Tab-separated table of C-alpha atoms in Angstrom:
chain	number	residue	atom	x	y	z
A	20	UNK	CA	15.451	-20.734	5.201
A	21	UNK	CA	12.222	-17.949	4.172
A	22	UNK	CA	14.335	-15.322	5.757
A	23	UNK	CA	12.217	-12.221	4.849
A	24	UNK	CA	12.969	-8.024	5.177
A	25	UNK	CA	10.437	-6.226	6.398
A	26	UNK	CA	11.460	-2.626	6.434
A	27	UNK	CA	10.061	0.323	8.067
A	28	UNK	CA	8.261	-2.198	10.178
A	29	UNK	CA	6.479	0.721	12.577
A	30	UNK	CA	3.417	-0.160	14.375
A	31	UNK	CA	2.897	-2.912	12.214
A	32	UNK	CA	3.367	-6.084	15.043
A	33	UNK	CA	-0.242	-7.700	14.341
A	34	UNK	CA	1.391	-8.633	10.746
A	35	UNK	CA	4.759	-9.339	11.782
A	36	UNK	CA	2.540	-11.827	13.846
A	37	UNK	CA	0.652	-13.169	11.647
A	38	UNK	CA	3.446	-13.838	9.323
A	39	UNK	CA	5.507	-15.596	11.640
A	40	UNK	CA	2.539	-17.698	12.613
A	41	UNK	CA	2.926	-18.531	8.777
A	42	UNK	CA	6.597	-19.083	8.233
A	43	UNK	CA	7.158	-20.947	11.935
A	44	UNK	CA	10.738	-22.200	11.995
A	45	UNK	CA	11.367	-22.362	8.507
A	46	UNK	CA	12.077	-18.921	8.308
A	47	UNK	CA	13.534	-15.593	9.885
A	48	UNK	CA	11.343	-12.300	10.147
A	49	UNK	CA	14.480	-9.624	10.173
A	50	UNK	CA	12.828	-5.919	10.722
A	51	UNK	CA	14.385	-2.265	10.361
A	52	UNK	CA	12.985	1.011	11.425
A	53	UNK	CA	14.840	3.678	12.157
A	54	UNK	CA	13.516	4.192	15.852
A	55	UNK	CA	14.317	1.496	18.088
A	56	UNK	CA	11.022	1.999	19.702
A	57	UNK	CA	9.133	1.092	16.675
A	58	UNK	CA	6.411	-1.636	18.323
A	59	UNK	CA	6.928	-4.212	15.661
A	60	UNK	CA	10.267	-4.592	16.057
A	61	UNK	CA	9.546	-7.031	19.038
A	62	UNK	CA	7.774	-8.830	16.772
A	63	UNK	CA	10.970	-9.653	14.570
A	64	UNK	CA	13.536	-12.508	15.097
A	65	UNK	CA	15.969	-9.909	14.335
A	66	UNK	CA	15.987	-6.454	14.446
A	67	UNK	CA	17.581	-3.224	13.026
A	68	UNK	CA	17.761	0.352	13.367
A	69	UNK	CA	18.636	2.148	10.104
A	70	UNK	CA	19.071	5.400	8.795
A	71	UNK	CA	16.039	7.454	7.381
A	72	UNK	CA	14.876	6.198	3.724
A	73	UNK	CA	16.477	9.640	2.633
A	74	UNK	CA	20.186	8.964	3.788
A	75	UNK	CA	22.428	8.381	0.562
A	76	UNK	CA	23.582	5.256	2.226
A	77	UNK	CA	20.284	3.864	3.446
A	78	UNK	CA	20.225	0.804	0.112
A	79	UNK	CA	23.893	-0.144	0.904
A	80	UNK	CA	22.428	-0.860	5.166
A	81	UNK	CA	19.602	-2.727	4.038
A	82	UNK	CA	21.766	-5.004	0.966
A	83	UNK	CA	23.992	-5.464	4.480
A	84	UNK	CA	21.416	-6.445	6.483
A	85	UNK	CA	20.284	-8.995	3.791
A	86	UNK	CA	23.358	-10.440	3.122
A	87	UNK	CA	24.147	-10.649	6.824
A	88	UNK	CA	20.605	-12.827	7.335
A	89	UNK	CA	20.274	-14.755	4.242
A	90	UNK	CA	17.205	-13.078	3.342
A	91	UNK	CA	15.486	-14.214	0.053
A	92	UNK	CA	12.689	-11.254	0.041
A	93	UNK	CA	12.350	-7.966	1.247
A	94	UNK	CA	9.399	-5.393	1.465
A	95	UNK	CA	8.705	-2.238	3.185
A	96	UNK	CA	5.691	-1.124	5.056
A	97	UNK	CA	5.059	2.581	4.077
A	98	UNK	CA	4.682	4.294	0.861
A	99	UNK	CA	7.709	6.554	0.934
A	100	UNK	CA	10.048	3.656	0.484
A	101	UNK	CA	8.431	1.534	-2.476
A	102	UNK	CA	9.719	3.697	-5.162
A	103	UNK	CA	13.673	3.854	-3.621
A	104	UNK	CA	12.970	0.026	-3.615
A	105	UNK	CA	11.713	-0.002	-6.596
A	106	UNK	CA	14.741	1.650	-8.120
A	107	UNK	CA	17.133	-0.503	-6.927
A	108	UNK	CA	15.295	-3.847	-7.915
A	109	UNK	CA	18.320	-4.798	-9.734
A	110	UNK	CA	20.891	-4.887	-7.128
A	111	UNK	CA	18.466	-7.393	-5.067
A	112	UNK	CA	18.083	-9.517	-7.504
A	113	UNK	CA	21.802	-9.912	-8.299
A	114	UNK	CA	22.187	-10.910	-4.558
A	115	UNK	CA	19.262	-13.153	-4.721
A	116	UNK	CA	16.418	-11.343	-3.036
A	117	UNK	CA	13.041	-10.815	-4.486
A	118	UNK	CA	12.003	-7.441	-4.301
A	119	UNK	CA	8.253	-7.440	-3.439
A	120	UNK	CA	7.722	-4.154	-5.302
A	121	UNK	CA	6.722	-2.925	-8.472
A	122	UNK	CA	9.147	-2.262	-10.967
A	123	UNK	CA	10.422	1.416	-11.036
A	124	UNK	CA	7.854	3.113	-13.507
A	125	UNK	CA	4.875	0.847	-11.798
A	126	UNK	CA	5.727	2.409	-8.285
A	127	UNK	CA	5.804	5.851	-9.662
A	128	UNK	CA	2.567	6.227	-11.005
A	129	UNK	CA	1.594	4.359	-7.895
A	130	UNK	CA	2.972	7.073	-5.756
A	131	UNK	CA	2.031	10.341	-8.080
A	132	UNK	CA	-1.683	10.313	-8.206
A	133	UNK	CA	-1.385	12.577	-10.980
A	134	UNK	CA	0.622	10.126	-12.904
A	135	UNK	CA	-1.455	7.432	-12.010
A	136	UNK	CA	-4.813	8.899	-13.329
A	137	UNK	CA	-2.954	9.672	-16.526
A	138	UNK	CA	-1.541	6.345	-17.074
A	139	UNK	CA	-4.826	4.672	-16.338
A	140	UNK	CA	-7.444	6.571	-18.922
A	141	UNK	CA	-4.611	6.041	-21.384
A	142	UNK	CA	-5.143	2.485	-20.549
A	143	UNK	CA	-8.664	2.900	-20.696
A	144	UNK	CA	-9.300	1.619	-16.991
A	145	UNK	CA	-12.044	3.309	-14.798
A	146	UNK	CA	-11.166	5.631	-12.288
A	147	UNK	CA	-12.510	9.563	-11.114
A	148	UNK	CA	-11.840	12.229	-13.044
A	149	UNK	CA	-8.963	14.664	-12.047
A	150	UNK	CA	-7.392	17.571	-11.970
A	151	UNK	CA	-3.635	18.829	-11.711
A	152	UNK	CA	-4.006	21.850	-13.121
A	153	UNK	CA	-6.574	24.728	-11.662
A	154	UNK	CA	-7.406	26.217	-15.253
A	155	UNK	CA	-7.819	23.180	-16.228
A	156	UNK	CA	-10.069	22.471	-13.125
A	157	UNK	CA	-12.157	25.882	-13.647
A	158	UNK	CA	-12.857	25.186	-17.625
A	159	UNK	CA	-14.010	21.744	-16.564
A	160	UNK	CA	-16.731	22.963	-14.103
A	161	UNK	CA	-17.565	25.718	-16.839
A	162	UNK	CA	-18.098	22.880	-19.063
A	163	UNK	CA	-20.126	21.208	-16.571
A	164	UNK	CA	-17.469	18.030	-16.453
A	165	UNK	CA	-17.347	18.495	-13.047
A	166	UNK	CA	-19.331	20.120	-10.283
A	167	UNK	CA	-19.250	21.099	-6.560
A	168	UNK	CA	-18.472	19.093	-3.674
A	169	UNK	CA	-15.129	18.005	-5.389
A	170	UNK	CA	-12.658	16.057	-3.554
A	171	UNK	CA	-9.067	17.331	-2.948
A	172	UNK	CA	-5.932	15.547	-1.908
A	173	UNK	CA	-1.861	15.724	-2.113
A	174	UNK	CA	-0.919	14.555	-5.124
A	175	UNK	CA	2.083	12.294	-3.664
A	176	UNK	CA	-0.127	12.029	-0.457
A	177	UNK	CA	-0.079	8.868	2.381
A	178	UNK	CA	-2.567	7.869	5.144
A	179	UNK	CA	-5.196	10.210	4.357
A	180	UNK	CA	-3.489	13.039	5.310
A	181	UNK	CA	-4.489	16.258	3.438
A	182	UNK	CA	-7.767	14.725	2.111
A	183	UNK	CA	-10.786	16.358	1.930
A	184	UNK	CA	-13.909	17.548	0.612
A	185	UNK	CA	-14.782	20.721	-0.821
A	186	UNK	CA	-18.139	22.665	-1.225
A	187	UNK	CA	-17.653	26.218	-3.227
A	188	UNK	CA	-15.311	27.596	-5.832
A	189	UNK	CA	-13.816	30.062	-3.016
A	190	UNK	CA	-12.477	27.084	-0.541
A	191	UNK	CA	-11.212	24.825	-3.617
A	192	UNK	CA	-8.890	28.455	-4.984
A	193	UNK	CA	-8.126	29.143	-1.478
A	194	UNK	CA	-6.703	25.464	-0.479
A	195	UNK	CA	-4.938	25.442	-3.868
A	196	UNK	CA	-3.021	27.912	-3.197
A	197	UNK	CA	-2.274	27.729	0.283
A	198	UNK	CA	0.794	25.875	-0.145
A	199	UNK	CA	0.342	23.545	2.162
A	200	UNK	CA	0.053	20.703	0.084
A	201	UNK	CA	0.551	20.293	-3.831
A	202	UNK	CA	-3.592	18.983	-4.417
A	203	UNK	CA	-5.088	17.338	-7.069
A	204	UNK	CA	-8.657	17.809	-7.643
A	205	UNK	CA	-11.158	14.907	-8.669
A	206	UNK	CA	-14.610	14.303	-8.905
A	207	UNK	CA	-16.272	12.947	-6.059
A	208	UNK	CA	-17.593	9.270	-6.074
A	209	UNK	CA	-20.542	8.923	-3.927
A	210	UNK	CA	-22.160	5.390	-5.097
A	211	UNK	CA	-20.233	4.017	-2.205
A	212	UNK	CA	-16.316	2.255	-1.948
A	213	UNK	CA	-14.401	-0.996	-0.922
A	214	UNK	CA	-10.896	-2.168	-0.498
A	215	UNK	CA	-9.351	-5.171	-1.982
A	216	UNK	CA	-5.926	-7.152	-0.992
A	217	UNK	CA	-4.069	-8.737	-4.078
A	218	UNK	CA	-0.800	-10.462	-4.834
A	219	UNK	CA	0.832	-10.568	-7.752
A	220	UNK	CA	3.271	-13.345	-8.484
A	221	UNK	CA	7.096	-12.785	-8.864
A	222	UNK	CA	7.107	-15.704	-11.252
A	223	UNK	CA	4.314	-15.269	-13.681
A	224	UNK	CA	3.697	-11.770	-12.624
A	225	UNK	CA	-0.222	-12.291	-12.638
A	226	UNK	CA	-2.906	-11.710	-10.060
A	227	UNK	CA	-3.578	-15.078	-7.881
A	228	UNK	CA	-4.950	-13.964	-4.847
A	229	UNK	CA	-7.461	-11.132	-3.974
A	230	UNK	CA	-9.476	-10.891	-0.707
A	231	UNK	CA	-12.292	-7.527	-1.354
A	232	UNK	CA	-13.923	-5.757	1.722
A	233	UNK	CA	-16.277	-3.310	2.166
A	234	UNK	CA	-15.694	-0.821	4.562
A	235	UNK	CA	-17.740	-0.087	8.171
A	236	UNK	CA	-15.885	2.599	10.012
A	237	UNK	CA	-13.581	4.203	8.674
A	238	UNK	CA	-10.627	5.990	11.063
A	239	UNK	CA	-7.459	8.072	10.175
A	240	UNK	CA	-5.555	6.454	7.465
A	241	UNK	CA	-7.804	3.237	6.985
A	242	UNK	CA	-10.522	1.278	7.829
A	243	UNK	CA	-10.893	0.065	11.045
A	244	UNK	CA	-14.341	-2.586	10.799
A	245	UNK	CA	-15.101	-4.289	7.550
A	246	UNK	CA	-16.633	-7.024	5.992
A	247	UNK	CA	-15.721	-9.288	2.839
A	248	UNK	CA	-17.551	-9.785	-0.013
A	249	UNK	CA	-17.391	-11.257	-3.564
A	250	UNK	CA	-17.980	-9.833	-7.057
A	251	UNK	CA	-17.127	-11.639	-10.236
A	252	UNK	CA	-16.823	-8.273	-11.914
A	253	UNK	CA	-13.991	-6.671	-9.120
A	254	UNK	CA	-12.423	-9.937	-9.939
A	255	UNK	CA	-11.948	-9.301	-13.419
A	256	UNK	CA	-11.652	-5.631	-13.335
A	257	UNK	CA	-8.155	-6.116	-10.704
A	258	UNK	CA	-6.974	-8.563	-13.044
A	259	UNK	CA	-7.288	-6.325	-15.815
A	260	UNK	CA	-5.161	-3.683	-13.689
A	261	UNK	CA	-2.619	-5.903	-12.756
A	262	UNK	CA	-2.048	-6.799	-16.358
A	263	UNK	CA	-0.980	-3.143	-17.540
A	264	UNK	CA	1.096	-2.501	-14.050
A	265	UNK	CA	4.915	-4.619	-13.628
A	266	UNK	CA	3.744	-5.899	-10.268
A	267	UNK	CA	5.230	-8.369	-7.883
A	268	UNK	CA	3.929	-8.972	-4.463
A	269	UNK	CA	1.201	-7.785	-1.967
A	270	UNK	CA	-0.963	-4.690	-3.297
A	271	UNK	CA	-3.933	-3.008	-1.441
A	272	UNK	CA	-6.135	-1.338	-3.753
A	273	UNK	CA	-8.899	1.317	-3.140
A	274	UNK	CA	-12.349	1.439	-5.826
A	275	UNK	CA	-14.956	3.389	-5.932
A	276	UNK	CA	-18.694	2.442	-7.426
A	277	UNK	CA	-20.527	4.652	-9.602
A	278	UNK	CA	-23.442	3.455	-11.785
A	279	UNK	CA	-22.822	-0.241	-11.251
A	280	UNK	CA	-18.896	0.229	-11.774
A	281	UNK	CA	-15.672	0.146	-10.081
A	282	UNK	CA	-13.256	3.012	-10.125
A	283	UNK	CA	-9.675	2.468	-9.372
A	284	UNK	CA	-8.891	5.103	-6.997
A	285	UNK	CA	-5.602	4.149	-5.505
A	286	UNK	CA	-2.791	1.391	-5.342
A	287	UNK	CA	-0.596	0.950	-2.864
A	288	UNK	CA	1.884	-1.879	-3.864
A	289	UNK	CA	2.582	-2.829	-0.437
A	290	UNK	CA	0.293	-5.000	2.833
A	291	UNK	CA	-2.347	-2.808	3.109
A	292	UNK	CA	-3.251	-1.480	6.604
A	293	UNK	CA	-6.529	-3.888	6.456
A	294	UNK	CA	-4.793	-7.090	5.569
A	295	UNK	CA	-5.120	-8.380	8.680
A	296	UNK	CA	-8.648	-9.176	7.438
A	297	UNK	CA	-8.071	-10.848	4.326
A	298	UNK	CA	-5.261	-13.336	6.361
A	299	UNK	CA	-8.093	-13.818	9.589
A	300	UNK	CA	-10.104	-14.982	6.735
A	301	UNK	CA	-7.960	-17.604	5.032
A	302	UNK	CA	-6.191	-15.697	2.125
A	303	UNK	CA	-2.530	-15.902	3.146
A	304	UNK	CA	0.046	-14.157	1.109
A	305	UNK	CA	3.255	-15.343	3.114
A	306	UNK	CA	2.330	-18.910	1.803
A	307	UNK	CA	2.750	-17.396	-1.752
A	308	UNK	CA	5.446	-15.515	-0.911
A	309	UNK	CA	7.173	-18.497	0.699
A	310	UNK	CA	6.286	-20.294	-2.791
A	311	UNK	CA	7.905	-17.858	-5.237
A	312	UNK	CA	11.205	-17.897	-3.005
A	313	UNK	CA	11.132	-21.290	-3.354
A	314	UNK	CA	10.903	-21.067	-7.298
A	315	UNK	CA	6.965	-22.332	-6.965
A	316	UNK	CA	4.569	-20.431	-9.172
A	317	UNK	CA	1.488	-20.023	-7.348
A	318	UNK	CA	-1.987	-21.302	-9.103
A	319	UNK	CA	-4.844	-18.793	-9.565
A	320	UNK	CA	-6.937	-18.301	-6.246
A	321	UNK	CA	-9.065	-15.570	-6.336
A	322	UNK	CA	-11.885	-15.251	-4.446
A	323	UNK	CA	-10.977	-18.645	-2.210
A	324	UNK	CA	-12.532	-17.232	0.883
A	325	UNK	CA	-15.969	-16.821	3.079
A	326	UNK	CA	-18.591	-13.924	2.311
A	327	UNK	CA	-19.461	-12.006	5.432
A	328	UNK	CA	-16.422	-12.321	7.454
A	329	UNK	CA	-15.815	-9.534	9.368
A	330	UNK	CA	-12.501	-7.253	10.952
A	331	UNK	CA	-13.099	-5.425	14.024
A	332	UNK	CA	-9.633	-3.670	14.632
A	333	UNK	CA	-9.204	-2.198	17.636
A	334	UNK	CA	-6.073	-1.012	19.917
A	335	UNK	CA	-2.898	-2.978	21.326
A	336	UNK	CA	0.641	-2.497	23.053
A	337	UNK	CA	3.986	-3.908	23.520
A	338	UNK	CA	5.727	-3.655	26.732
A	339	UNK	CA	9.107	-4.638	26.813
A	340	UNK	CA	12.071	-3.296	29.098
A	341	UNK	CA	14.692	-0.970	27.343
A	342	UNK	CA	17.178	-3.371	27.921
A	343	UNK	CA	15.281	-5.370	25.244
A	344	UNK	CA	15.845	-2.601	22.717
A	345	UNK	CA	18.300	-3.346	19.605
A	346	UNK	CA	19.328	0.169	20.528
A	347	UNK	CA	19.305	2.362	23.816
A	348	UNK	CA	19.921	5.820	22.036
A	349	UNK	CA	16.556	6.499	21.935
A	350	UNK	CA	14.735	10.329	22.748
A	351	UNK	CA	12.796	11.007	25.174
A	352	UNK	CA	9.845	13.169	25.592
């Protein structure tokens, strides 16, 4: 059986659809959280409340869980989680699970935006200039490196939240050190953006599938209408990222364009929020996922999709009785 993990499943149910829709009866969908309420639970063929990410014994419950359901692969859905994943790569493996996560140092400079910048101009791969430092920031716009509106964000940020322009000198110092977030500071791209959904294969650990979108609306944490697209050039320039990362699985990557080029602006090794779009449109990653548990090493398919196919997301519910709930000790409000 394709039994796969899906933790931290959340509000995620259109995917936990679509992959079942996929897998059929050839496989289980098993799904934690660690509210029973989560909406995508009922989406799962089994389900699971588990501690928070942050409990010391949280990697022993989900090992349990896998063992308990025969599951060959697990992933999670939000950021926090990739790089405790991550780190314990080994122990799935030696019970036969395929972690669909980068390996450990990949998911940190995934996570640390900081780190990530760093590692990519030593790699010599585009992406906006920033700043973890404010000296540093301040002798840069002396220079004339940079210049006003600037972008600032958390440096271990998710979803958008803390992200933000800036227009003088005064707001940047002031927001720095306001303590509410710890902010990088980067240039700000205005030639435009897009989105792109890649996996990477567990086998030969290469890029085979990307789906790129460009982006119509954008709401809180992601876009909510977009449209695909195709460029030879985004084609090459992911595969050249993939190639100095250690990933395996489904990424969603952000890019900027200035002067005819893409900037890598963010990875999330993970389904993206958006992915929705790239499977509506033909590029299905549980097919290659189902391959590489099955030892299958998928070809190279980039770019095997339509032009001008477009996602309009737009708002859902489940409504289930709380007998249906994996567990009734749930708060109230």
């Amino acid at each position: 059986m394709n039994n796969i993990l899906f933790c931290s499943v959340g509000r995620r149910g259109r995917l936990l659809r679509n992959v079942k829709e996929t897998i059929g009866k050839t496989g289980l969908i098993v799904g934690t959280d660690n509210q029973s309420t989560a909406p995508a639970l009922q989406f799962c063929d089994r389900q699971y409340v588990v501690p928070r990410i942050t409990d010391p014994n949280y990697i022993d419950t989900i090992l349990d869980i896998c063992r308990k359901n025969d599951v060959k692969a697990v992933t999670t859905l939000i950021d926090p989680e990739i790089e405790i994943l991550a780190a314990n790569t080994e122990r799935f493996k030696d019970a036969g699970i395929i972690p669909l996560c980068p390996a450990p140092q990949s998911a940190i400079y995934c996570f640390n935006k900081y780190e990530l910048y760093k590692y990519l101009t030593e790699k010599g791969i585009r992406t906006p200039l920033t700043f973890h430092n404010w000296d540093e920031f301040k002798f840069a716009l002396a220079e004339g490196r940079i210049s006003f509106p600037v972008f600032m964000k958390p440096v271990c940020g998710s979803g958008s939240v803390g992200a933000h322009k800036v227009y003088t000198l005064e707001q940047a110092e002031a927001d720095w050190n306001s303590g509410e977030h710890d902010y990088i500071i980067q240039e700000l791209m205005t030639g435009g953006d897009c989105d792109a959904d890649v996996y990477v294969d567990t086998i030969s650990h290469k890029a085979v599938a990307a789906f790129s979108k460009k982006k119509i609306e954008t709401r809180i944490g992601g876009a909510s209408k977009t449209i695909s697209f195709k460029d030879p050039k985004l084609f090459a320039f992911i595969e050249q990222i993939c190639s100095v990362f250690e990933f395996n699985g489904p990424l969603d990557m952000d890019f900027f364009i200035k002067n005819g080029e893409y900037y890598l602006s963010e990875i999330n090794p993970r389904f993206g929020g958006a992915y929705l779009h790239a499977y509506g449109a033909g590029v299905d990653f549980i097919k290659l996922i189902v391959n590489n548990i099955n030892g299958v090493e998928n070809p190279v398919c980039i770019g095997a999709y339509d032009e001008d196919v477009l996602m309009l997301m737009y708002d859902d519910v489940v409504i289930c009785h709380a007998d249906e709930l994996v567990d009734r000790n749930f708060t109230t409000i």
